[in-house]
Short mmCIF file of N, CA and C in Angstrom, two decimals:
data_model
loop_
_atom_site.label_atom_id
_atom_site.label_comp_id
_atom_site.label_asym_id
_atom_site.label_seq_id
_atom_site.Cartn_x
_atom_site.Cartn_y
_atom_site.Cartn_z
N LYS A 1 -1.38 12.21 25.28
CA LYS A 1 -2.49 12.00 25.84
C LYS A 1 -3.72 11.41 25.39
N LEU A 2 -3.55 10.32 25.68
CA LEU A 2 -4.15 8.94 25.35
C LEU A 2 -6.18 9.45 26.14
N ASN A 3 -6.57 10.54 26.12
CA ASN A 3 -7.29 10.66 26.99
C ASN A 3 -9.05 10.61 26.07
N LEU A 4 -9.77 10.98 26.44
CA LEU A 4 -10.98 10.60 25.84
C LEU A 4 -11.51 11.28 24.51
N LYS A 5 -10.59 12.69 24.33
CA LYS A 5 -11.18 13.08 23.70
C LYS A 5 -10.05 12.94 22.45
N PHE A 6 -8.52 12.22 22.82
CA PHE A 6 -7.69 11.71 21.56
C PHE A 6 -8.61 10.59 20.85
N TRP A 7 -9.38 9.80 21.97
CA TRP A 7 -9.93 8.60 21.51
C TRP A 7 -11.40 9.13 19.84
N HIS A 8 -12.12 9.99 20.64
CA HIS A 8 -13.18 10.84 20.18
C HIS A 8 -12.13 11.13 18.35
N LYS A 9 -11.43 11.87 18.79
CA LYS A 9 -10.86 12.70 17.21
C LYS A 9 -10.41 11.12 16.77
N SER A 10 -9.66 10.47 16.78
CA SER A 10 -9.23 9.67 16.56
C SER A 10 -10.12 9.06 15.33
N GLY A 11 -11.71 9.20 15.55
CA GLY A 11 -12.87 8.46 14.80
C GLY A 11 -13.04 7.21 14.79
N ILE A 12 -13.93 6.49 14.18
CA ILE A 12 -14.49 5.42 14.54
C ILE A 12 -13.32 4.29 14.15
N ILE A 13 -13.74 3.50 14.84
CA ILE A 13 -12.47 2.21 14.47
C ILE A 13 -13.32 1.05 14.39
N GLU A 14 -13.56 0.45 13.16
CA GLU A 14 -14.37 -0.33 12.78
C GLU A 14 -14.88 -1.55 13.27
N CYS A 15 -13.32 -2.08 13.58
CA CYS A 15 -13.32 -3.52 14.14
C CYS A 15 -13.83 -3.35 16.11
N ILE A 16 -13.63 -2.29 16.73
CA ILE A 16 -14.57 -2.13 17.96
C ILE A 16 -15.78 -1.99 18.00
N ARG A 17 -16.28 -1.27 16.48
CA ARG A 17 -17.47 -0.81 16.48
C ARG A 17 -18.47 -2.27 16.53
N SER A 18 -17.98 -2.82 14.91
CA SER A 18 -18.88 -3.86 14.70
C SER A 18 -18.53 -5.17 14.92
N ARG A 19 -17.15 -5.61 15.07
CA ARG A 19 -16.63 -6.98 15.49
C ARG A 19 -16.66 -7.59 16.85
N ILE A 20 -15.85 -6.89 17.38
CA ILE A 20 -15.57 -7.54 19.34
C ILE A 20 -17.30 -7.26 19.44
N LYS A 21 -16.80 -8.62 20.42
CA LYS A 21 -18.52 -9.09 20.87
C LYS A 21 -17.39 -9.52 22.72
N LEU A 22 -16.39 -9.71 22.93
CA LEU A 22 -15.82 -10.31 23.93
C LEU A 22 -14.29 -9.20 24.10
N LEU A 23 -14.47 -7.86 25.56
CA LEU A 23 -13.38 -7.48 26.01
C LEU A 23 -12.67 -8.11 27.28
N VAL A 24 -11.42 -8.54 27.45
CA VAL A 24 -11.05 -9.03 28.45
C VAL A 24 -9.95 -8.09 28.69
N VAL A 25 -10.34 -7.54 30.11
CA VAL A 25 -9.15 -6.19 30.51
C VAL A 25 -8.12 -7.00 31.27
N ARG A 26 -7.51 -7.34 31.63
CA ARG A 26 -6.42 -8.28 32.56
C ARG A 26 -5.27 -6.73 32.97
N ASP A 27 -5.42 -7.25 34.24
CA ASP A 27 -4.47 -6.66 35.38
C ASP A 27 -4.78 -4.88 35.12
N PHE A 28 -5.84 -4.64 35.13
CA PHE A 28 -6.62 -3.65 35.48
C PHE A 28 -6.19 -2.78 36.54
N LYS A 29 -6.19 -1.69 36.32
CA LYS A 29 -5.46 -0.25 37.49
C LYS A 29 -5.96 0.60 37.44
N GLY A 30 -7.12 1.51 36.57
CA GLY A 30 -7.59 2.40 36.80
C GLY A 30 -6.98 3.77 36.62
N GLY A 31 -6.20 3.33 35.52
CA GLY A 31 -5.41 4.40 35.21
C GLY A 31 -6.39 5.49 34.01
N ARG A 32 -5.59 6.95 33.95
CA ARG A 32 -6.37 7.80 32.95
C ARG A 32 -6.22 7.18 31.66
N ASN A 33 -5.65 6.98 31.10
CA ASN A 33 -5.85 6.29 29.93
C ASN A 33 -6.35 5.37 29.41
N GLU A 34 -6.16 4.10 30.85
CA GLU A 34 -7.06 3.09 30.63
C GLU A 34 -8.39 3.11 30.90
N MET A 35 -9.04 4.15 31.51
CA MET A 35 -10.26 4.74 31.70
C MET A 35 -11.11 5.14 30.42
N ALA A 36 -9.76 6.02 29.82
CA ALA A 36 -10.36 6.98 28.69
C ALA A 36 -11.03 6.14 27.68
N PHE A 37 -9.75 4.87 27.51
CA PHE A 37 -9.78 4.55 26.13
C PHE A 37 -11.30 3.09 26.82
N LEU A 38 -11.31 3.05 27.64
CA LEU A 38 -12.00 2.17 28.05
C LEU A 38 -13.64 2.63 28.01
N LYS A 39 -13.85 3.89 27.97
CA LYS A 39 -15.53 4.76 27.91
C LYS A 39 -15.39 4.70 26.41
N PHE A 40 -14.32 5.14 25.97
CA PHE A 40 -14.31 5.55 24.34
C PHE A 40 -14.78 4.07 23.85
N PHE A 41 -14.17 2.67 23.82
CA PHE A 41 -14.69 1.12 23.73
C PHE A 41 -16.45 1.08 24.25
N PHE A 42 -16.31 1.37 25.32
CA PHE A 42 -17.97 0.85 25.65
C PHE A 42 -18.94 2.01 25.01
N GLN A 43 -18.65 3.19 24.67
CA GLN A 43 -19.35 4.36 23.67
C GLN A 43 -20.01 3.54 22.36
N THR A 44 -18.71 2.75 21.50
CA THR A 44 -18.77 3.19 20.14
C THR A 44 -18.75 1.09 20.11
N ALA A 45 -18.98 0.54 20.48
CA ALA A 45 -19.10 -1.04 20.45
C ALA A 45 -20.37 -1.77 20.46
N LEU A 46 -20.46 -1.72 19.21
CA LEU A 46 -22.24 -1.80 19.23
C LEU A 46 -22.73 -3.23 19.10
N VAL A 47 -21.66 -4.35 19.20
CA VAL A 47 -21.96 -5.81 18.69
C VAL A 47 -21.23 -6.57 20.30
N LEU A 48 -20.57 -5.62 21.11
CA LEU A 48 -20.26 -6.26 22.37
C LEU A 48 -20.81 -6.70 23.54
N GLU A 49 -20.73 -7.94 23.71
CA GLU A 49 -21.70 -9.09 24.40
C GLU A 49 -21.25 -8.58 25.76
N GLU A 50 -20.05 -8.65 25.83
CA GLU A 50 -19.36 -9.84 27.19
C GLU A 50 -17.89 -8.87 27.76
N VAL A 51 -18.02 -7.92 28.78
CA VAL A 51 -16.76 -7.15 29.12
C VAL A 51 -16.28 -8.59 30.64
N VAL A 52 -15.09 -8.61 30.45
CA VAL A 52 -14.55 -9.46 31.68
C VAL A 52 -13.66 -8.11 32.00
N ILE A 53 -13.35 -7.83 33.36
CA ILE A 53 -12.32 -7.32 34.17
C ILE A 53 -11.56 -7.66 35.03
N LEU A 54 -10.36 -8.38 35.09
CA LEU A 54 -9.41 -8.98 35.54
C LEU A 54 -8.62 -7.71 36.22
N LEU A 55 -8.63 -7.51 38.11
CA LEU A 55 -7.88 -6.75 38.64
C LEU A 55 -6.45 -7.72 39.10
N PRO A 56 -5.73 -6.65 39.40
CA PRO A 56 -4.36 -8.27 39.75
C PRO A 56 -4.90 -8.62 40.99
N ASP A 57 -3.96 -9.09 42.01
CA ASP A 57 -3.54 -10.17 43.23
C ASP A 57 -3.97 -9.10 43.90
N ASP A 58 -3.20 -8.25 43.97
CA ASP A 58 -3.42 -7.14 44.90
C ASP A 58 -4.44 -5.88 44.91
N PRO A 59 -5.65 -5.82 44.30
CA PRO A 59 -6.36 -4.39 44.27
C PRO A 59 -6.32 -3.29 45.33
N THR A 60 -6.03 -2.08 44.67
CA THR A 60 -6.60 -1.26 45.48
C THR A 60 -7.89 -0.44 45.87
N ASP A 61 -8.07 0.33 46.62
CA ASP A 61 -9.26 0.61 46.66
C ASP A 61 -9.62 1.67 45.35
N HIS A 62 -8.83 2.34 44.68
CA HIS A 62 -8.93 3.21 43.73
C HIS A 62 -9.27 2.37 42.64
N MET A 63 -8.72 0.83 42.05
CA MET A 63 -8.93 0.20 41.52
C MET A 63 -10.50 -0.15 41.11
N TYR A 64 -11.08 -0.47 42.68
CA TYR A 64 -12.40 -1.04 42.95
C TYR A 64 -13.29 0.30 42.26
N ARG A 65 -12.76 1.47 42.73
CA ARG A 65 -13.83 2.67 42.55
C ARG A 65 -13.52 2.54 40.91
N LYS A 66 -12.72 2.12 40.38
CA LYS A 66 -12.80 2.91 38.83
C LYS A 66 -13.56 1.79 38.28
N VAL A 67 -13.12 0.23 38.74
CA VAL A 67 -14.51 -0.75 37.68
C VAL A 67 -15.53 -0.32 38.40
N VAL A 68 -16.42 0.58 39.37
CA VAL A 68 -17.24 0.84 39.83
C VAL A 68 -18.11 2.23 39.59
N SER A 69 -17.04 2.51 38.52
CA SER A 69 -17.68 3.53 37.75
C SER A 69 -17.51 3.12 36.39
N LEU A 70 -16.98 2.09 35.67
CA LEU A 70 -17.08 1.71 34.82
C LEU A 70 -18.87 1.44 34.36
N ARG A 71 -19.00 0.44 35.19
CA ARG A 71 -20.25 0.10 35.29
C ARG A 71 -21.57 1.06 35.16
N HIS A 72 -21.06 2.14 35.06
CA HIS A 72 -22.10 3.31 35.09
C HIS A 72 -22.19 4.51 33.50
N ILE A 73 -20.88 3.86 33.27
CA ILE A 73 -20.81 4.63 31.59
C ILE A 73 -21.80 4.54 30.82
N GLU A 74 -22.34 5.16 29.85
CA GLU A 74 -23.37 4.64 29.01
C GLU A 74 -22.28 4.04 28.48
N ARG A 75 -23.32 2.60 27.47
CA ARG A 75 -22.83 2.26 26.42
C ARG A 75 -23.64 1.93 25.22
N ALA A 76 -22.64 1.47 24.50
CA ALA A 76 -23.67 1.09 22.72
C ALA A 76 -24.21 0.08 23.18
N SER A 77 -23.84 -0.96 23.40
CA SER A 77 -24.07 -2.22 23.60
C SER A 77 -24.73 -2.42 25.01
N GLU A 78 -25.42 -3.60 25.21
CA GLU A 78 -25.99 -4.11 26.56
C GLU A 78 -24.96 -5.38 27.29
N ALA A 79 -24.03 -5.39 27.04
CA ALA A 79 -22.79 -6.25 27.16
C ALA A 79 -22.89 -6.40 28.98
N SER A 80 -23.02 -7.41 29.26
CA SER A 80 -22.64 -8.03 30.24
C SER A 80 -21.40 -7.59 30.94
N PHE A 81 -21.22 -7.51 32.10
CA PHE A 81 -19.55 -7.15 33.03
C PHE A 81 -19.22 -7.54 33.98
N THR A 82 -18.46 -8.43 33.94
CA THR A 82 -17.97 -9.44 34.68
C THR A 82 -16.23 -9.02 35.78
N VAL A 83 -16.48 -8.86 37.03
CA VAL A 83 -15.26 -8.44 37.29
C VAL A 83 -14.72 -9.88 38.53
N GLY A 84 -13.13 -9.76 37.73
CA GLY A 84 -12.95 -10.82 38.93
C GLY A 84 -11.30 -10.71 39.20
N LYS A 85 -10.67 -11.19 39.75
CA LYS A 85 -9.04 -11.25 40.05
C LYS A 85 -8.52 -12.47 39.36
N GLN A 86 -7.46 -11.80 38.49
CA GLN A 86 -6.18 -12.72 37.34
C GLN A 86 -6.18 -13.96 38.49
N VAL A 87 -6.26 -15.12 37.37
CA VAL A 87 -5.75 -16.23 38.08
C VAL A 87 -4.43 -16.15 37.71
N CYS A 88 -3.62 -16.96 38.11
CA CYS A 88 -1.72 -17.62 38.26
C CYS A 88 -1.59 -17.35 36.65
N SER A 89 -2.31 -18.04 35.78
CA SER A 89 -1.98 -18.29 34.72
C SER A 89 -2.22 -16.88 34.02
N SER A 90 -1.35 -16.47 33.00
CA SER A 90 -1.52 -14.78 32.31
C SER A 90 -1.84 -15.20 30.59
N ARG A 91 -2.19 -16.63 30.24
CA ARG A 91 -2.90 -16.62 29.06
C ARG A 91 -3.99 -17.32 29.24
N LEU A 92 -5.13 -17.24 28.50
CA LEU A 92 -6.64 -17.53 28.50
C LEU A 92 -6.62 -19.24 27.70
N PRO A 93 -6.88 -20.56 28.10
CA PRO A 93 -6.99 -21.49 27.35
C PRO A 93 -6.93 -21.35 26.01
N SER A 94 -7.72 -20.58 25.31
CA SER A 94 -7.18 -20.68 23.70
C SER A 94 -5.94 -20.14 23.48
N GLU A 95 -5.02 -19.61 24.25
CA GLU A 95 -4.12 -19.35 23.98
C GLU A 95 -2.88 -20.31 24.40
N ARG A 96 -3.40 -20.96 25.18
CA ARG A 96 -2.09 -22.63 25.37
C ARG A 96 -2.06 -23.00 24.42
#
């Protein structure tokens, strides 16, 4: 199980804590493991500046509720939080 307890037991992940400034989550579904990792990430990422959550083309009410709940998680940084739908391409411009 990759729940929140698992992530806290794993200890500090240095690159999350002190290096990652941008987090992009593509095809967000709001599953239990995904939510646990994001909570851990938000609680430990000290230098995070921006979070972008991209929903699939046909998001469900469940996905919207989970995104809203992410906005209320206590965060280690004051990162901006953007939600959108995925574009046709699965790659970011820098990956092309």
